[in-house]
Short mmCIF file of C-alpha atoms and ligand atoms in Angstrom, two decimals:
data_model
loop_
_atom_site.label_atom_id
_atom_site.label_comp_id
_atom_site.label_asym_id
_atom_site.label_seq_id
_atom_site.Cartn_x
_atom_site.Cartn_y
_atom_site.Cartn_z
CA UNK V 1 36.35 80.33 160.88
CA UNK V 2 37.39 83.47 161.57
CA UNK V 3 36.45 86.51 159.60
CA UNK V 4 39.46 86.57 157.60
CA UNK V 5 38.90 83.14 157.13
CA UNK V 6 35.80 82.83 154.95
CA UNK V 7 37.26 85.58 152.91
CA UNK V 8 40.40 83.55 151.61
CA UNK V 9 37.68 80.39 151.45
CA UNK V 10 35.60 83.02 149.31
CA UNK V 11 39.07 83.43 146.92
CA UNK V 12 39.81 79.64 146.57
CA UNK V 13 35.76 79.23 145.58
CA UNK V 14 36.29 81.66 143.09
CA UNK V 15 39.63 80.43 141.59
CA UNK V 16 39.36 77.26 141.93
CA UNK V 17 37.58 77.80 138.71
CA UNK V 18 39.66 79.95 137.05
CA UNK V 19 42.50 78.01 135.99
CA UNK V 20 45.56 79.29 133.71
CA UNK V 21 43.68 82.89 134.41
CA UNK V 22 43.54 86.56 136.35
CA UNK V 23 41.11 88.55 138.02
CA UNK V 24 40.92 91.69 137.98
CA UNK V 25 38.52 93.28 140.92
CA UNK V 26 38.88 96.66 141.96
CA UNK V 27 36.95 98.16 144.55
CA UNK V 28 34.83 101.12 144.62
CA UNK V 29 35.65 104.64 143.34
CA UNK V 30 35.28 107.52 145.96
CA UNK V 31 32.86 110.44 144.26
CA UNK V 32 32.29 113.35 144.62
CA UNK V 33 29.01 115.06 146.25
CA UNK V 34 29.64 118.51 144.93
CA UNK V 35 33.39 121.15 145.55
CA UNK V 36 35.16 118.90 148.14
CA UNK V 37 32.49 117.28 149.63
CA UNK V 38 32.40 113.69 149.35
CA UNK V 39 29.66 110.98 149.52
CA UNK V 40 29.69 108.43 152.25
CA UNK V 41 32.43 106.12 150.89
CA UNK V 42 30.74 102.84 150.37
CA UNK V 43 33.27 99.63 148.64
CA UNK V 44 32.17 97.74 145.50
CA UNK V 45 30.02 94.80 146.88
CA UNK V 46 32.24 91.83 144.62
CA UNK V 47 35.26 93.41 146.15
CA UNK V 48 34.92 93.28 149.41
CA UNK V 49 32.74 89.66 149.73
CA UNK V 50 36.60 88.89 148.41
CA UNK V 51 38.70 90.59 151.35
CA UNK V 52 36.76 92.12 153.63
CA UNK V 53 39.29 95.24 153.19
CA UNK V 54 36.91 98.53 153.14
CA UNK V 55 39.59 101.13 151.86
CA UNK V 56 39.21 103.05 148.52
CA UNK V 57 42.07 102.66 145.70
CA UNK V 58 42.29 99.27 146.73
CA UNK V 59 42.51 96.27 143.86
CA UNK V 60 42.45 92.02 144.42
CA UNK V 61 44.31 90.29 141.69
CA UNK V 62 43.79 86.61 141.83
CA UNK V 63 45.81 84.75 139.99
CA UNK V 64 45.12 81.02 139.53
CA UNK V 65 48.11 79.24 137.66
CA UNK V 66 48.00 75.73 135.67
CA UNK V 67 48.70 73.61 138.28
CA UNK V 68 45.53 73.03 140.22
CA UNK V 69 44.88 75.00 143.87
CA UNK V 70 48.23 77.30 142.78
CA UNK V 71 46.76 80.17 143.77
CA UNK V 72 48.33 83.64 144.32
CA UNK V 73 46.10 86.48 146.52
CA UNK V 74 47.19 89.71 145.68
CA UNK V 75 45.68 92.91 146.67
CA UNK V 76 46.76 96.38 145.93
CA UNK V 77 46.25 99.46 148.06
CA UNK V 78 47.30 102.79 149.07
CA UNK V 79 49.98 103.28 151.14
CA UNK V 80 50.88 104.27 154.44
CA UNK V 81 51.19 108.15 154.46
CA UNK V 82 51.59 110.03 157.59
CA UNK V 83 50.79 113.05 155.87
CA UNK V 84 47.85 112.12 154.66
CA UNK V 85 46.70 110.32 157.53
CA UNK V 86 46.72 113.30 159.80
CA UNK V 87 43.95 114.75 157.74
CA UNK V 88 41.97 111.29 156.45
CA UNK V 89 42.71 108.66 159.02
CA UNK V 90 44.09 105.60 159.33
CA UNK V 91 45.44 103.24 156.38
CA UNK V 92 46.48 100.17 156.50
CA UNK V 93 49.59 100.64 153.94
CA UNK V 94 51.06 96.64 152.16
CA UNK V 95 52.27 95.34 154.47
CA UNK V 96 49.83 95.55 157.07
CA UNK V 97 47.18 94.32 155.09
CA UNK V 98 48.55 91.32 153.90
CA UNK V 99 48.92 90.04 157.34
CA UNK V 100 45.77 91.10 158.61
CA UNK V 101 42.86 90.32 155.43
CA UNK V 102 45.00 87.38 154.78
CA UNK V 103 46.69 88.12 151.73
CA UNK V 104 49.76 86.34 149.72
CA UNK V 105 51.28 89.21 148.50
CA UNK V 106 50.37 93.00 149.05
CA UNK V 107 51.91 96.20 146.92
CA UNK V 108 51.42 99.70 146.39
CA UNK V 109 48.60 101.14 144.11
CA UNK V 110 51.21 102.83 142.32
CA UNK V 111 52.82 99.39 141.18
CA UNK V 112 49.78 98.35 139.43
CA UNK V 113 50.57 99.46 135.80
CA UNK V 114 54.04 97.95 136.46
CA UNK V 115 53.32 94.89 137.94
CA UNK V 116 49.83 93.56 135.78
CA UNK V 117 50.98 93.13 132.15
CA UNK V 118 53.68 90.20 134.07
CA UNK V 119 50.77 88.71 136.15
CA UNK V 120 48.84 88.75 132.72
CA UNK V 121 51.92 86.79 130.59
CA UNK V 122 50.64 83.30 129.63
CA UNK V 123 47.42 83.28 130.62
CA UNK V 124 45.08 82.07 128.99
CA UNK V 125 42.23 84.82 130.42
CA UNK V 126 41.14 87.53 132.17
CA UNK V 127 38.44 87.93 134.69
CA UNK V 128 36.93 91.32 135.28
CA UNK V 129 33.54 92.89 135.07
CA UNK V 130 33.77 94.06 131.31
CA UNK V 131 31.31 96.70 130.93
CA UNK V 132 30.63 97.95 134.03
CA UNK V 133 33.44 100.82 134.49
CA UNK V 134 35.19 101.96 130.31
CA UNK V 135 38.62 103.12 132.14
CA UNK V 136 38.78 99.40 133.61
CA UNK V 137 37.81 98.36 130.32
CA UNK V 138 40.54 100.79 129.20
CA UNK V 139 43.07 99.99 131.59
CA UNK V 140 42.89 96.36 131.35
CA UNK V 141 42.82 96.00 127.15
CA UNK V 142 45.99 98.20 127.57
CA UNK V 143 48.13 95.63 129.49
CA UNK V 144 46.66 92.75 127.57
CA UNK V 145 48.30 94.74 124.34
CA UNK V 146 51.44 95.56 126.72
CA UNK V 147 51.34 91.29 126.41
CA UNK V 148 50.67 91.06 123.05
CA UNK V 149 53.98 93.72 122.83
CA UNK V 150 56.39 91.17 124.29
CA UNK V 151 55.34 88.49 121.44
CA UNK V 152 58.79 88.29 120.41
CA UNK V 153 60.16 87.56 123.88
CA UNK V 154 58.19 84.33 123.61
CA UNK V 155 55.57 85.71 126.01
CA UNK V 156 51.76 85.16 125.29
CA UNK V 157 48.70 87.55 125.92
CA UNK V 158 45.17 86.34 127.36
CA UNK V 159 42.95 85.41 124.39
CA UNK V 160 39.70 85.45 126.61
CA UNK V 161 37.57 88.09 128.73
CA UNK V 162 35.64 86.77 130.87
CA UNK V 163 33.18 88.46 133.61
CA UNK V 164 33.62 87.10 137.20
CA UNK V 165 30.34 88.19 138.64
CA UNK V 166 29.02 84.98 136.49
CA UNK V 167 31.19 82.83 139.23
CA UNK V 168 30.47 85.08 141.98
CA UNK V 169 26.89 86.11 141.67
CA UNK V 170 26.50 82.19 141.67
CA UNK V 171 28.59 82.29 144.95
CA UNK V 172 26.84 84.75 146.46
CA UNK V 173 22.97 83.33 145.96
CA UNK V 174 24.09 80.80 148.24
CA UNK V 175 24.87 83.43 152.10
CA UNK V 176 27.80 81.47 154.32
CA UNK V 177 27.47 81.14 158.23
CA UNK V 178 29.21 84.60 158.97
CA UNK V 179 26.97 86.27 156.18
CA UNK V 180 23.83 84.98 157.87
CA UNK V 181 25.21 86.26 160.74
CA UNK V 182 25.59 89.38 160.07
CA UNK V 183 22.14 89.98 157.53
CA UNK V 184 20.32 88.09 160.86
CA UNK V 185 21.99 91.65 163.16
CA UNK V 186 20.70 93.96 160.15
CA UNK V 187 17.18 92.63 160.07
CA UNK V 188 17.24 93.17 163.73
CA UNK V 189 17.92 96.91 163.82
CA UNK V 190 15.52 97.54 161.18
CA UNK V 191 12.88 95.49 163.18
CA UNK V 192 13.79 97.95 165.75
CA UNK V 193 13.54 101.17 163.59
CA UNK V 194 10.38 100.21 162.16
CA UNK V 195 9.01 99.55 165.67
CA UNK V 196 10.34 102.95 167.06
CA UNK V 197 8.92 104.75 163.73
CA UNK V 198 5.81 103.32 164.02
CA UNK V 199 4.98 104.54 167.56
CA UNK V 200 6.55 108.06 167.07
CA UNK V 201 3.98 108.37 164.04
CA UNK V 202 1.22 110.76 164.82
CA UNK V 203 -1.20 112.99 162.47
CA UNK V 204 0.12 116.42 161.82
CA UNK V 205 3.84 115.05 162.24
CA UNK V 206 6.05 115.53 159.03
CA UNK V 207 7.50 112.09 156.50
CA UNK V 208 10.54 112.95 157.59
CA UNK V 209 10.24 113.54 160.91
CA UNK V 210 9.27 109.69 160.89
CA UNK V 211 12.47 108.70 158.80
CA UNK V 212 14.60 110.74 161.14
CA UNK V 213 13.57 107.68 163.98
CA UNK V 214 14.69 105.07 161.45
CA UNK V 215 17.79 106.54 160.91
CA UNK V 216 18.73 107.37 164.71
CA UNK V 217 17.90 104.33 165.53
CA UNK V 218 19.94 102.45 162.65
CA UNK V 219 23.21 105.08 163.62
CA UNK V 220 22.34 104.58 167.39
CA UNK V 221 22.82 100.53 167.27
CA UNK V 222 25.97 100.49 165.10
CA UNK V 223 24.69 100.29 161.63
CA UNK V 224 26.24 103.49 160.06
CA UNK V 225 23.67 104.12 156.28
CA UNK V 226 20.44 102.69 154.77
CA UNK V 227 20.49 99.96 152.09
CA UNK V 228 18.73 102.28 150.10
CA UNK V 229 16.98 106.13 150.39
CA UNK V 230 14.06 105.18 152.45
CA UNK V 231 10.22 105.69 151.77
CA UNK V 232 7.96 107.28 154.12
CA UNK V 233 4.98 107.64 152.54
CA UNK V 234 1.70 109.45 153.63
CA UNK V 235 -1.70 108.66 151.90
CA UNK V 236 -1.55 108.31 148.79
CA UNK V 237 2.07 109.05 148.51
CA UNK V 238 2.26 104.62 149.12
CA UNK V 239 1.70 104.54 145.41
CA UNK V 240 4.11 106.52 143.94
CA UNK V 241 6.50 103.17 144.47
CA UNK V 242 10.32 104.23 144.93
CA UNK V 243 8.58 107.93 146.67
CA UNK V 244 11.21 109.42 148.29
CA UNK V 245 10.96 112.84 148.91
CA UNK V 246 9.46 112.53 152.15
CA UNK V 247 8.58 116.02 153.06
CA UNK V 248 4.75 115.42 152.98
CA UNK V 249 2.13 116.01 156.57
CA UNK V 250 0.61 113.02 157.88
CA UNK V 251 -3.06 112.94 157.94
CA UNK V 252 -5.23 111.53 160.68
CA UNK V 253 -7.41 108.52 159.10
CA UNK V 254 -4.42 107.97 155.88
CA UNK V 255 -1.58 105.07 156.12
CA UNK V 256 1.74 105.24 156.27
CA UNK V 257 3.72 102.36 153.89
CA UNK V 258 7.56 102.95 155.02
CA UNK V 259 10.00 101.02 153.11
CA UNK V 260 13.28 101.28 155.22
CA UNK V 261 17.02 99.04 155.90
CA UNK V 262 20.12 99.88 156.98
CA UNK V 263 22.89 98.34 155.62
CA UNK V 264 25.26 96.87 158.17
CA UNK V 265 29.37 95.50 157.33
CA UNK V 266 27.71 95.06 154.05
CA UNK V 267 24.71 93.87 153.77
CA UNK V 268 21.58 95.15 153.25
CA UNK V 269 18.02 94.62 154.92
CA UNK V 270 14.81 95.24 153.85
CA UNK V 271 11.47 95.83 155.63
CA UNK V 272 8.30 97.55 154.83
CA UNK V 273 4.90 97.79 157.01
CA UNK V 274 1.90 100.01 156.99
CA UNK V 275 0.34 101.39 159.23
CA UNK V 276 -2.66 103.53 160.04
CA UNK V 277 -1.52 107.70 161.43
CA UNK V 278 -3.83 107.80 163.80
CA UNK V 279 -3.01 103.83 165.30
CA UNK V 280 -6.59 102.71 163.59
CA UNK V 281 -7.45 100.93 160.67
CA UNK V 282 -10.75 102.07 158.74
CA UNK V 283 -12.75 98.95 157.55
CA UNK V 284 -11.36 99.62 154.11
CA UNK V 285 -7.95 100.38 154.84
CA UNK V 286 -8.11 97.05 157.04
CA UNK V 287 -9.90 94.91 153.85
CA UNK V 288 -6.86 96.06 151.63
CA UNK V 289 -4.30 95.11 154.62
CA UNK V 290 -5.62 91.62 155.73
CA UNK V 291 -5.72 91.11 151.54
CA UNK V 292 -1.69 91.76 150.98
CA UNK V 293 -0.91 90.70 154.40
CA UNK V 294 -3.03 87.41 153.14
CA UNK V 295 -1.07 87.11 149.97
CA UNK V 296 1.95 87.96 151.56
CA UNK V 297 1.52 84.57 154.06
CA UNK V 298 0.60 82.68 150.17
CA UNK V 299 3.96 83.47 149.00
CA UNK V 300 5.98 83.00 152.39
CA UNK V 301 4.67 79.64 152.44
CA UNK V 302 5.73 79.01 149.12
CA UNK V 303 9.71 79.56 150.23
CA UNK V 304 11.13 76.13 150.47
CA UNK V 305 14.03 74.24 148.44
CA UNK V 306 12.61 72.79 144.55
CA UNK V 307 9.99 76.03 144.57
CA UNK V 308 11.04 78.63 142.58
CA UNK V 309 11.35 81.82 142.64
CA UNK V 310 8.03 82.40 140.25
CA UNK V 311 6.19 80.35 142.37
CA UNK V 312 6.44 82.92 145.04
CA UNK V 313 4.43 85.58 142.79
CA UNK V 314 2.34 83.54 141.49
CA UNK V 315 0.90 82.53 144.75
CA UNK V 316 0.66 86.45 146.15
CA UNK V 317 -1.32 86.83 142.71
CA UNK V 318 -3.91 84.09 143.26
CA UNK V 319 -4.79 85.87 146.32
CA UNK V 320 -4.42 89.26 145.45
CA UNK V 321 -6.71 89.16 142.16
CA UNK V 322 -9.11 86.94 143.67
CA UNK V 323 -8.89 90.10 146.49
CA UNK V 324 -9.47 92.48 143.37
CA UNK V 325 -12.73 90.91 142.59
CA UNK V 326 -14.42 90.52 145.76
CA UNK V 327 -13.38 94.39 146.13
CA UNK V 328 -15.19 95.29 142.80
CA UNK V 329 -11.57 96.46 141.47
CA UNK V 330 -11.21 94.15 138.46
CA UNK V 331 -14.01 92.00 136.92
CA UNK V 332 -14.36 88.76 135.85
CA UNK V 333 -12.33 85.16 137.05
CA UNK V 334 -9.07 85.02 138.73
CA UNK V 335 -7.49 83.63 135.45
CA UNK V 336 -9.02 85.71 133.39
CA UNK V 337 -7.65 88.68 135.50
CA UNK V 338 -4.00 87.24 135.18
CA UNK V 339 -4.33 86.43 131.75
CA UNK V 340 -5.71 89.96 131.01
CA UNK V 341 -2.85 90.95 133.60
CA UNK V 342 -6.21 93.80 134.72
CA UNK V 343 -4.28 93.39 138.70
CA UNK V 344 -1.98 95.84 137.55
CA UNK V 345 -3.42 98.72 137.70
CA UNK V 346 -3.31 97.76 141.19
CA UNK V 347 -0.16 95.07 141.76
CA UNK V 348 2.55 96.50 138.87
CA UNK V 349 5.76 95.13 140.17
CA UNK V 350 7.22 90.94 141.09
CA UNK V 351 7.14 89.84 144.58
CA UNK V 352 10.59 89.91 145.85
CA UNK V 353 14.15 89.26 145.08
CA UNK V 354 17.67 88.69 146.07
CA UNK V 355 18.61 90.16 149.36
CA UNK V 356 22.34 90.28 150.48
CA UNK V 357 25.17 92.60 150.33
CA UNK V 358 22.71 94.98 147.72
CA UNK V 359 19.70 95.42 148.56
CA UNK V 360 18.52 93.99 144.98
CA UNK V 361 21.44 91.28 145.59
CA UNK V 362 24.00 89.43 142.62
CA UNK V 363 22.18 86.47 140.78
CA UNK V 364 20.23 85.25 137.95
CA UNK V 365 16.75 84.47 138.38
CA UNK V 366 16.47 82.48 135.78
CA UNK V 367 18.67 79.51 134.33
CA UNK V 368 18.34 78.33 130.63
CA UNK V 369 15.39 79.79 130.24
CA UNK V 370 13.67 78.59 133.48
CA UNK V 371 13.12 79.71 136.83
CA UNK V 372 15.77 78.91 139.00
CA UNK V 373 14.96 76.73 142.12
CA UNK V 374 15.08 78.11 145.36
CA UNK V 375 18.03 76.36 147.33
CA UNK V 376 18.85 76.68 151.52
CA UNK V 377 20.93 79.64 152.08
CA UNK V 378 19.15 81.70 149.60
CA UNK V 379 18.08 85.26 150.73
CA UNK V 380 15.18 87.00 149.12
CA UNK V 381 12.38 89.18 149.95
CA UNK V 382 8.74 89.19 150.01
CA UNK V 383 6.51 91.87 149.09
CA UNK V 384 3.31 92.48 148.04
CA UNK V 385 1.37 95.24 147.64
CA UNK V 386 -1.83 96.45 147.17
CA UNK V 387 -1.77 100.61 145.17
CA UNK V 388 -5.35 101.94 144.82
CA UNK V 389 -4.73 105.62 142.72
CA UNK V 390 -8.08 107.70 142.23
CA UNK V 391 -10.00 106.45 139.21
CA UNK V 392 -13.65 106.46 138.10
CA UNK V 393 -14.27 102.95 137.97
CA UNK V 394 -12.72 102.65 141.79
CA UNK V 395 -15.04 102.96 144.93
CA UNK V 396 -14.34 105.76 146.54
CA UNK V 397 -13.41 104.13 149.97
CA UNK V 398 -10.20 102.72 148.32
CA UNK V 399 -8.69 105.90 146.81
CA UNK V 400 -5.53 106.53 147.79
CA UNK V 401 -5.15 103.58 150.00
CA UNK V 402 -1.41 102.04 149.08
CA UNK V 403 -0.25 98.75 151.16
CA UNK V 404 2.92 97.30 150.69
CA UNK V 405 4.59 94.27 153.59
CA UNK V 406 7.94 92.75 152.74
CA UNK V 407 9.98 90.56 154.98
CA UNK V 408 13.08 89.14 154.78
CA UNK V 409 13.48 85.46 154.25
CA UNK V 410 16.22 82.62 154.32
CA UNK V 411 15.46 79.58 152.52
CA UNK V 412 16.25 76.63 154.68
CA UNK V 413 16.32 73.22 154.34
CA UNK V 414 12.86 72.37 155.56
CA UNK V 415 11.52 75.67 154.58
CA UNK V 416 12.10 79.44 155.75
CA UNK V 417 13.23 81.52 158.54
CA UNK V 418 11.50 84.86 158.24
CA UNK V 419 14.29 87.57 159.65
CA UNK V 420 12.04 90.69 159.83
CA UNK V 421 9.42 88.66 162.16
CA UNK V 422 9.32 90.97 164.85
CA UNK V 423 8.48 93.60 163.41
CA UNK V 424 4.50 93.91 163.80
CA UNK V 425 2.45 92.98 161.03
CA UNK V 426 -0.90 92.08 162.41
CA UNK V 427 -3.66 94.63 162.41
CA UNK V 428 -3.72 93.72 165.90
CA UNK V 429 0.28 93.67 166.99
CA UNK V 430 0.19 97.09 164.84
CA UNK V 431 -2.64 98.41 167.03
CA UNK V 432 -1.26 97.85 170.09
CA UNK V 433 2.09 98.67 169.75
CA UNK V 434 0.53 102.22 168.46
CA UNK V 435 -1.62 102.28 171.34
N1 LIG Q 1 13.65 98.66 148.88
C1 LIG Q 1 13.79 98.03 147.73
C2 LIG Q 1 12.89 97.27 147.30
O1 LIG Q 1 12.22 96.65 148.28
O2 LIG Q 1 13.13 96.86 146.59
MN1 LIG Q 2 12.40 94.59 148.58
MN1 LIG Q 3 12.09 97.63 150.39
#
C-alpha cells in the first residue's frame, strides 16, 4: 500500500462502524505563544491518523450512508492564496488536496457552515470529540439545530452524539506496518541522540548543554521536534519525575537521568537512560541501577499476547520490592511491602504506557473493569524506576539516586521486539561508551 492508501483504509474501517452517521474531525488550531509568535504547529493526532494532511484549518468529514460501504470522505481545507503563500508558504488548496490525499470531495474551509447542515440531514448520529473543545461542541450543536429547524421540509436531525475517539482509540492501539516503519525510525533517531548525549556528558557541563546534543541529533536526522519536553536531570533532580528545568551543573559522582525521544512524522519515541556523569558507577549507584534493570527485564519478559498490561507492572514491582528490602529501604516481606504500598516512597509511577502518535498514546488500559490483554501490533513503553530522596530512615549512600530505564516495545505474535535496544543499557555498555 502507498502511504495514502493506509489513510484511506483507516477511514474505511472507521466508517464501517458508523452507518448512517457523520464524523466531524477537525485538526488542531494554531496557537499563539506570545505576540505574533506561534508555537510550532502540531496537527491533531486523530485528524492526521485519518488523513496524513498536515495543514492547519482543516476538517475531515466522513459521511457513512445507510447502505453499507457507501461512504463519502470529505476534506475542508484552506484555499490556495498566492498572497498568503508568499508570506507563509505553500498550501494545497481543496483541488490538489483531494487528488493527493485520496478524498472523494474537498472544499474550502469557508464552506463548512454552509455545507454541514446538509450533510447532517437525515443522519442518525454525529461522531465528534465531545468535550475536547467547547468551540467545536457549539458549532456542531448549531448545525444540528439548523437541521432541526428544517423539520417541516421533511428532514430529520441526528438524535445522537457519539465520540469518534472510542472507535479510533481502538484502531490506533494496533499499529499497522506503515506506522511501525515510522516508529522504528523514530526509535533509531532517539537511540542515536541518547548515545551522543552519553558521549558528550562531562562533569561541570550544564544539563541544557546535554539537552542540546539530543535536540541537535533529532533535528539533524529529520525529526523536527521532541515528542515531549526532554528531561535531563543530574543528581537529585532525577527524583523530580517531570523535571524539565534542565539548568543545573553536572557533578562528578552524580548520575544523569535523560528521558527524551523525538517525534517523527507524527509518531513518538520515548527512551530513558541513566548513567554516571563521570562515566563510572559508584557501588551504591550500581546496586540501584542493576535492580531497576532487573525489574525492567522482568517486565519485558511479560510482554507477549495474552498477558495483560498490568502483568508487566506486577513483575517489575516484585523485583523492586525485593530490592528495596535488601537495601534496607523497606521492611517486611515482598507481599507486605506490596500490600502496604510502602514501595511507593521509591517507585510511585506505573511501569509504562501505550506509545504511538501521542507519547501517552490513545487506548483504554481496562475493558469492562479488567486489565486488557496485549495483542500483536500494540506498542508500549516499559519504564520502571527508583527515586531515593534524602530522608532520615534511608542509608545516606543512596541519597539523591534516581534511576529510570525506559524502552519502547512492540508486541509480536510470539513475544516482543525492543525498538530501542541499541541504546546502551548494561553497566558495561554504558561505561564502555563513556570511556
Ligand atoms: N516521557 C514521558 C514518559 O516517560 O511517560
Ligand atoms: Mn514513557
Ligand atoms: Mn519517558
